[in-house]
GROMACS .gro file of C-alpha atoms in nm:
model
  204
    1UNK     CA    1   4.368  -3.520  -2.544
    2UNK     CA    2   4.183  -3.571  -2.202
    3UNK     CA    3   4.430  -3.836  -2.102
    4UNK     CA    4   4.716  -3.592  -2.166
    5UNK     CA    5   4.545  -3.316  -1.972
    6UNK     CA    6   4.473  -3.561  -1.695
    7UNK     CA    7   4.849  -3.649  -1.668
    8UNK     CA    8   4.939  -3.279  -1.666
    9UNK     CA    9   4.672  -3.202  -1.398
   10UNK     CA   10   4.794  -3.485  -1.176
   11UNK     CA   11   5.154  -3.362  -1.220
   12UNK     CA   12   5.064  -3.001  -1.128
   13UNK     CA   13   4.847  -3.109  -0.835
   14UNK     CA   14   5.136  -3.334  -0.706
   15UNK     CA   15   5.377  -3.049  -0.725
   16UNK     CA   16   5.149  -2.779  -0.579
   17UNK     CA   17   4.966  -2.991  -0.314
   18UNK     CA   18   4.892  -2.692  -0.081
   19UNK     CA   19   4.794  -2.457  -0.365
   20UNK     CA   20   4.543  -2.658  -0.571
   21UNK     CA   21   4.191  -2.694  -0.427
   22UNK     CA   22   4.054  -2.903  -0.713
   23UNK     CA   23   4.094  -2.964  -1.094
   24UNK     CA   24   3.854  -3.065  -1.363
   25UNK     CA   25   3.850  -3.130  -1.734
   26UNK     CA   26   3.531  -3.016  -1.922
   27UNK     CA   27   3.494  -3.026  -2.297
   28UNK     CA   28   3.866  -3.074  -2.343
   29UNK     CA   29   3.965  -2.781  -2.121
   30UNK     CA   30   4.159  -2.813  -1.796
   31UNK     CA   31   4.063  -2.592  -1.506
   32UNK     CA   32   4.246  -2.555  -1.156
   33UNK     CA   33   4.079  -2.397  -0.857
   34UNK     CA   34   4.348  -2.249  -0.647
   35UNK     CA   35   4.398  -2.102  -0.298
   36UNK     CA   36   4.388  -1.724  -0.335
   37UNK     CA   37   4.716  -1.654  -0.144
   38UNK     CA   38   4.901  -1.896  -0.369
   39UNK     CA   39   4.789  -1.775  -0.710
   40UNK     CA   40   5.127  -1.621  -0.792
   41UNK     CA   41   5.320  -1.940  -0.693
   42UNK     CA   42   5.070  -2.143  -0.908
   43UNK     CA   43   5.101  -1.924  -1.214
   44UNK     CA   44   5.481  -1.912  -1.185
   45UNK     CA   45   5.504  -2.290  -1.168
   46UNK     CA   46   5.271  -2.326  -1.471
   47UNK     CA   47   5.494  -2.080  -1.660
   48UNK     CA   48   5.835  -2.231  -1.568
   49UNK     CA   49   5.762  -2.610  -1.532
   50UNK     CA   50   5.898  -2.797  -1.831
   51UNK     CA   51   5.591  -3.023  -1.844
   52UNK     CA   52   5.359  -2.715  -1.857
   53UNK     CA   53   5.537  -2.420  -2.022
   54UNK     CA   54   5.234  -2.201  -2.002
   55UNK     CA   55   5.429  -1.892  -2.101
   56UNK     CA   56   5.150  -1.667  -2.223
   57UNK     CA   57   4.890  -1.494  -2.016
   58UNK     CA   58   4.583  -1.452  -2.237
   59UNK     CA   59   4.337  -1.294  -1.996
   60UNK     CA   60   4.229  -1.217  -1.654
   61UNK     CA   61   3.868  -1.164  -1.580
   62UNK     CA   62   3.612  -1.167  -1.316
   63UNK     CA   63   3.281  -1.350  -1.269
   64UNK     CA   64   3.004  -1.231  -1.031
   65UNK     CA   65   2.783  -1.472  -0.834
   66UNK     CA   66   2.599  -1.252  -0.594
   67UNK     CA   67   2.417  -1.545  -0.419
   68UNK     CA   68   2.739  -1.701  -0.318
   69UNK     CA   69   2.935  -1.621   0.014
   70UNK     CA   70   3.249  -1.601  -0.196
   71UNK     CA   71   3.095  -1.368  -0.455
   72UNK     CA   72   3.364  -1.329  -0.724
   73UNK     CA   73   3.578  -1.569  -0.918
   74UNK     CA   74   3.904  -1.438  -1.058
   75UNK     CA   75   3.988  -1.640  -1.372
   76UNK     CA   76   4.330  -1.650  -1.544
   77UNK     CA   77   4.368  -1.797  -1.893
   78UNK     CA   78   4.704  -1.933  -1.988
   79UNK     CA   79   4.840  -2.071  -2.316
   80UNK     CA   80   5.125  -2.303  -2.379
   81UNK     CA   81   5.259  -2.247  -2.733
   82UNK     CA   82   5.503  -2.534  -2.684
   83UNK     CA   83   5.231  -2.781  -2.576
   84UNK     CA   84   4.950  -2.619  -2.768
   85UNK     CA   85   4.740  -2.637  -2.448
   86UNK     CA   86   4.522  -2.387  -2.264
   87UNK     CA   87   4.453  -2.398  -1.892
   88UNK     CA   88   4.212  -2.204  -1.679
   89UNK     CA   89   4.314  -2.105  -1.318
   90UNK     CA   90   4.038  -1.981  -1.087
   91UNK     CA   91   4.027  -1.858  -0.739
   92UNK     CA   92   3.715  -1.755  -0.533
   93UNK     CA   93   3.692  -1.454  -0.302
   94UNK     CA   94   3.433  -1.244  -0.114
   95UNK     CA   95   3.383  -0.870  -0.164
   96UNK     CA   96   3.638  -0.767   0.097
   97UNK     CA   97   3.920  -1.006  -0.005
   98UNK     CA   98   4.240  -0.897  -0.176
   99UNK     CA   99   4.399  -1.103  -0.456
  100UNK     CA  100   4.777  -1.101  -0.482
  101UNK     CA  101   4.887  -0.928  -0.811
  102UNK     CA  102   5.065  -1.143  -1.057
  103UNK     CA  103   5.241  -0.854  -1.240
  104UNK     CA  104   5.574  -0.976  -1.138
  105UNK     CA  105   5.494  -1.320  -1.294
  106UNK     CA  106   5.329  -1.196  -1.607
  107UNK     CA  107   5.376  -0.817  -1.673
  108UNK     CA  108   5.079  -0.838  -1.909
  109UNK     CA  109   4.861  -0.880  -1.603
  110UNK     CA  110   4.893  -0.510  -1.521
  111UNK     CA  111   4.595  -0.392  -1.733
  112UNK     CA  112   4.400  -0.710  -1.702
  113UNK     CA  113   4.396  -0.651  -1.316
  114UNK     CA  114   4.309  -0.290  -1.356
  115UNK     CA  115   4.009  -0.388  -1.566
  116UNK     CA  116   3.892  -0.642  -1.314
  117UNK     CA  117   3.916  -0.376  -1.050
  118UNK     CA  118   3.732  -0.118  -1.266
  119UNK     CA  119   3.459  -0.357  -1.368
  120UNK     CA  120   3.406  -0.561  -1.053
  121UNK     CA  121   3.578  -0.373  -0.778
  122UNK     CA  122   3.821  -0.665  -0.718
  123UNK     CA  123   4.138  -0.548  -0.535
  124UNK     CA  124   4.494  -0.666  -0.606
  125UNK     CA  125   4.765  -0.629  -0.360
  126UNK     CA  126   5.104  -0.497  -0.463
  127UNK     CA  127   4.977  -0.385  -0.800
  128UNK     CA  128   5.205  -0.092  -0.931
  129UNK     CA  129   4.918   0.126  -1.046
  130UNK     CA  130   4.575  -0.006  -0.947
  131UNK     CA  131   4.328   0.257  -1.075
  132UNK     CA  132   4.030   0.257  -1.313
  133UNK     CA  133   4.108   0.180  -1.665
  134UNK     CA  134   3.786   0.196  -1.876
  135UNK     CA  135   3.544   0.426  -1.694
  136UNK     CA  136   3.567   0.792  -1.640
  137UNK     CA  137   3.718   0.982  -1.352
  138UNK     CA  138   3.472   1.001  -1.052
  139UNK     CA  139   3.269   0.704  -1.185
  140UNK     CA  140   3.044   0.531  -0.913
  141UNK     CA  141   3.005   0.159  -0.887
  142UNK     CA  142   3.126  -0.131  -1.079
  143UNK     CA  143   2.953  -0.191  -1.415
  144UNK     CA  144   2.988  -0.567  -1.457
  145UNK     CA  145   2.846  -0.649  -1.106
  146UNK     CA  146   2.504  -0.818  -1.123
  147UNK     CA  147   2.353  -0.550  -0.901
  148UNK     CA  148   2.464  -0.261  -1.102
  149UNK     CA  149   2.172  -0.091  -1.262
  150UNK     CA  150   2.140  -0.103  -1.643
  151UNK     CA  151   2.104   0.278  -1.663
  152UNK     CA  152   2.398   0.345  -1.431
  153UNK     CA  153   2.385   0.612  -1.165
  154UNK     CA  154   2.477   0.926  -1.353
  155UNK     CA  155   2.474   1.045  -1.714
  156UNK     CA  156   2.744   1.255  -1.878
  157UNK     CA  157   2.689   1.531  -2.122
  158UNK     CA  158   2.852   1.846  -2.255
  159UNK     CA  159   2.694   2.162  -2.126
  160UNK     CA  160   2.719   2.432  -2.389
  161UNK     CA  161   2.645   2.711  -2.143
  162UNK     CA  162   2.903   2.595  -1.888
  163UNK     CA  163   3.143   2.497  -2.169
  164UNK     CA  164   3.236   2.171  -1.983
  165UNK     CA  165   3.129   1.809  -1.927
  166UNK     CA  166   2.874   1.778  -1.638
  167UNK     CA  167   2.741   1.480  -1.447
  168UNK     CA  168   2.374   1.451  -1.368
  169UNK     CA  169   2.155   1.187  -1.208
  170UNK     CA  170   2.002   0.956  -1.468
  171UNK     CA  171   1.667   1.097  -1.605
  172UNK     CA  172   1.439   0.875  -1.817
  173UNK     CA  173   1.205   1.097  -2.021
  174UNK     CA  174   0.900   0.885  -2.009
  175UNK     CA  175   0.681   1.148  -2.185
  176UNK     CA  176   0.859   1.072  -2.512
  177UNK     CA  177   0.761   0.702  -2.488
  178UNK     CA  178   0.434   0.612  -2.647
  179UNK     CA  179   0.390   0.224  -2.639
  180UNK     CA  180   0.137   0.045  -2.864
  181UNK     CA  181   0.089  -0.292  -2.727
  182UNK     CA  182  -0.137  -0.415  -3.005
  183UNK     CA  183  -0.024  -0.707  -3.223
  184UNK     CA  184   0.178  -0.577  -3.521
  185UNK     CA  185  -0.037  -0.813  -3.736
  186UNK     CA  186  -0.357  -0.631  -3.641
  187UNK     CA  187  -0.220  -0.272  -3.682
  188UNK     CA  188  -0.295   0.035  -3.487
  189UNK     CA  189  -0.643   0.181  -3.494
  190UNK     CA  190  -0.516   0.534  -3.513
  191UNK     CA  191  -0.392   0.711  -3.835
  192UNK     CA  192  -0.019   0.707  -3.876
  193UNK     CA  193   0.152   1.017  -4.023
  194UNK     CA  194   0.152   1.003  -4.398
  195UNK     CA  195  -0.126   0.743  -4.422
  196UNK     CA  196  -0.380   1.023  -4.496
  197UNK     CA  197  -0.214   1.080  -4.838
  198UNK     CA  198  -0.266   0.716  -4.935
  199UNK     CA  199  -0.633   0.742  -4.838
  200UNK     CA  200  -0.677   1.065  -5.038
  201UNK     CA  201  -0.525   0.904  -5.344
  202UNK     CA  202  -0.767   0.609  -5.338
  203UNK     CA  203  -1.070   0.831  -5.317
  204UNK     CA  204  -0.964   1.022  -5.633
   0.00000   0.00000   0.00000
């Protein structure tokens, strides 16, 4: 398997010299790192080349590495039903970079790119309808970024008096939290509700 993937990788790298930054095979999976501006050309070649025939776009996702200068990776997963191979194509960008849309190569990329924009804030140029897909209107921030707070910035609820959905800053009601840090094997020293009945039964 690895030998076949190596032959394929060398073939693709030879045909796309200016596009391929590097390639690797890990655990039987082939990965290409590609120049961002040539992502469309690369995917088109992988789709049309007779040695590849990666005709199915399975997914596009983002990965966040806040410590890196090029913070995000945009990852494309392709499948070749003819060859029964999968390939991963990655490109690295910073927060301000724009990735060329591949909707003209794979129409299925439309919603995948919208999801990456919605979750990470990654921008795709020439996308036909780049707007949020999973979050609500007026949502602030990008939920899958590592620096996004777990509680979010606002909470949404239906206000019965106003008869509409309202947005409010997140409030954590700490007064309802009573933590008992004792070991569960030792048990709490205070009387739990209902335990007084068991004690009364033993006395009788």
